[in-house]
């Protein structure tokens, strides 16, 4: 069965701290895609990144970086030098060829305090 | 210039009524979706359409009926609304079923 686990329900940090959001996935498929989405307090869902199962290269985009490790079935997200505007709920999601749909984790609420 | 737009943003109505939510995308995508986000923020797919054809129909009550007049539009009609239908409904679109899905701003449905 396909599953996404975000064990951290809520994380609080002070501005400028680095923070890592964990994501562990389960699938028996060899072809799959992993995603991260951000949901700020205003409620919209913002696409951040998509990574396919054959590309384990880590990615950096500004203060955001993602670490994909197939050996531990993890796709963790790190925000460097966090800012108050990073406060949001972050969702990790998995798309599998077998199920043909996007399965979301339960989300991690990140609060960044000034 | 909004990529995926859904209307209305808020919908407050009585139990038993019928209501519709509209969704339009101008990204040229061929696949559109409806998701439900409950009060605990859990997101679950309800339906997906590819080029106007129904692809995914999760275990959703048949009071919910999606309609796709063309590949840029996917509307959601809900009959006989119940208290448990209160949620935020998101429309999304992607190019192909594994493409990055882009979401609308959501419709907050509240049943009185």
Short mmCIF file of N, CA and C in Angstrom, two decimals, chain A residues 2 7-8 11 20 22-23 26 47 49 60 62 67-68 74 86 90 92 95 99 106 112:
data_model
loop_
_atom_site.label_atom_id
_atom_site.label_comp_id
_atom_site.label_asym_id
_atom_site.label_seq_id
_atom_site.Cartn_x
_atom_site.Cartn_y
_atom_site.Cartn_z
N UNK A 2 0.35 2.28 -0.60
CA UNK A 2 1.09 3.53 -0.65
C UNK A 2 0.74 4.40 0.54
N UNK A 7 5.76 12.69 10.42
CA UNK A 7 5.62 12.42 11.85
C UNK A 7 5.56 13.70 12.69
N UNK A 8 6.15 14.77 12.18
CA UNK A 8 6.15 16.04 12.92
C UNK A 8 4.82 16.75 12.65
N UNK A 11 6.03 22.23 14.28
CA UNK A 11 7.39 22.64 14.64
C UNK A 11 7.39 24.15 14.84
N UNK A 20 14.22 21.33 9.46
CA UNK A 20 14.03 20.23 8.52
C UNK A 20 12.69 19.57 8.78
N UNK A 22 10.40 16.36 7.97
CA UNK A 22 10.63 14.98 7.56
C UNK A 22 9.46 14.43 6.76
N UNK A 23 9.79 13.55 5.81
CA UNK A 23 8.77 12.88 5.03
C UNK A 23 9.26 11.46 4.74
N UNK A 26 5.97 5.12 1.62
CA UNK A 26 5.94 3.68 1.40
C UNK A 26 5.31 3.41 0.05
N UNK A 47 2.65 24.71 -5.02
CA UNK A 47 3.58 23.66 -5.43
C UNK A 47 5.01 24.13 -5.18
N UNK A 49 8.00 21.48 -5.21
CA UNK A 49 8.96 20.65 -5.93
C UNK A 49 8.34 19.31 -6.31
N UNK A 60 18.49 22.29 -4.50
CA UNK A 60 18.51 23.51 -3.70
C UNK A 60 17.84 24.61 -4.52
N UNK A 62 17.23 28.51 -3.55
CA UNK A 62 17.31 29.59 -2.58
C UNK A 62 17.54 29.05 -1.18
N UNK A 67 16.29 16.65 0.33
CA UNK A 67 17.19 15.50 0.41
C UNK A 67 16.38 14.24 0.18
N UNK A 68 16.61 13.59 -0.98
CA UNK A 68 15.88 12.40 -1.35
C UNK A 68 16.79 11.20 -1.13
N UNK A 74 12.95 8.36 2.21
CA UNK A 74 12.69 9.66 2.80
C UNK A 74 12.91 10.78 1.78
N UNK A 86 7.72 31.97 6.18
CA UNK A 86 7.76 30.52 5.95
C UNK A 86 6.70 29.80 6.79
N UNK A 90 3.08 22.40 5.66
CA UNK A 90 3.80 21.82 4.52
C UNK A 90 3.38 20.37 4.35
N UNK A 92 3.87 16.78 2.22
CA UNK A 92 4.62 15.90 1.34
C UNK A 92 3.60 15.00 0.65
N UNK A 95 3.05 10.24 -5.70
CA UNK A 95 2.27 9.73 -6.83
C UNK A 95 2.91 8.44 -7.29
N UNK A 99 -1.21 3.36 -8.45
CA UNK A 99 -2.47 3.91 -7.98
C UNK A 99 -2.94 5.09 -8.83
N UNK A 106 -0.06 13.98 6.26
CA UNK A 106 -0.99 14.74 7.11
C UNK A 106 -0.52 16.17 7.35
N UNK A 112 7.18 30.08 12.51
CA UNK A 112 8.44 30.79 12.66
C UNK A 112 8.15 32.09 13.40
#
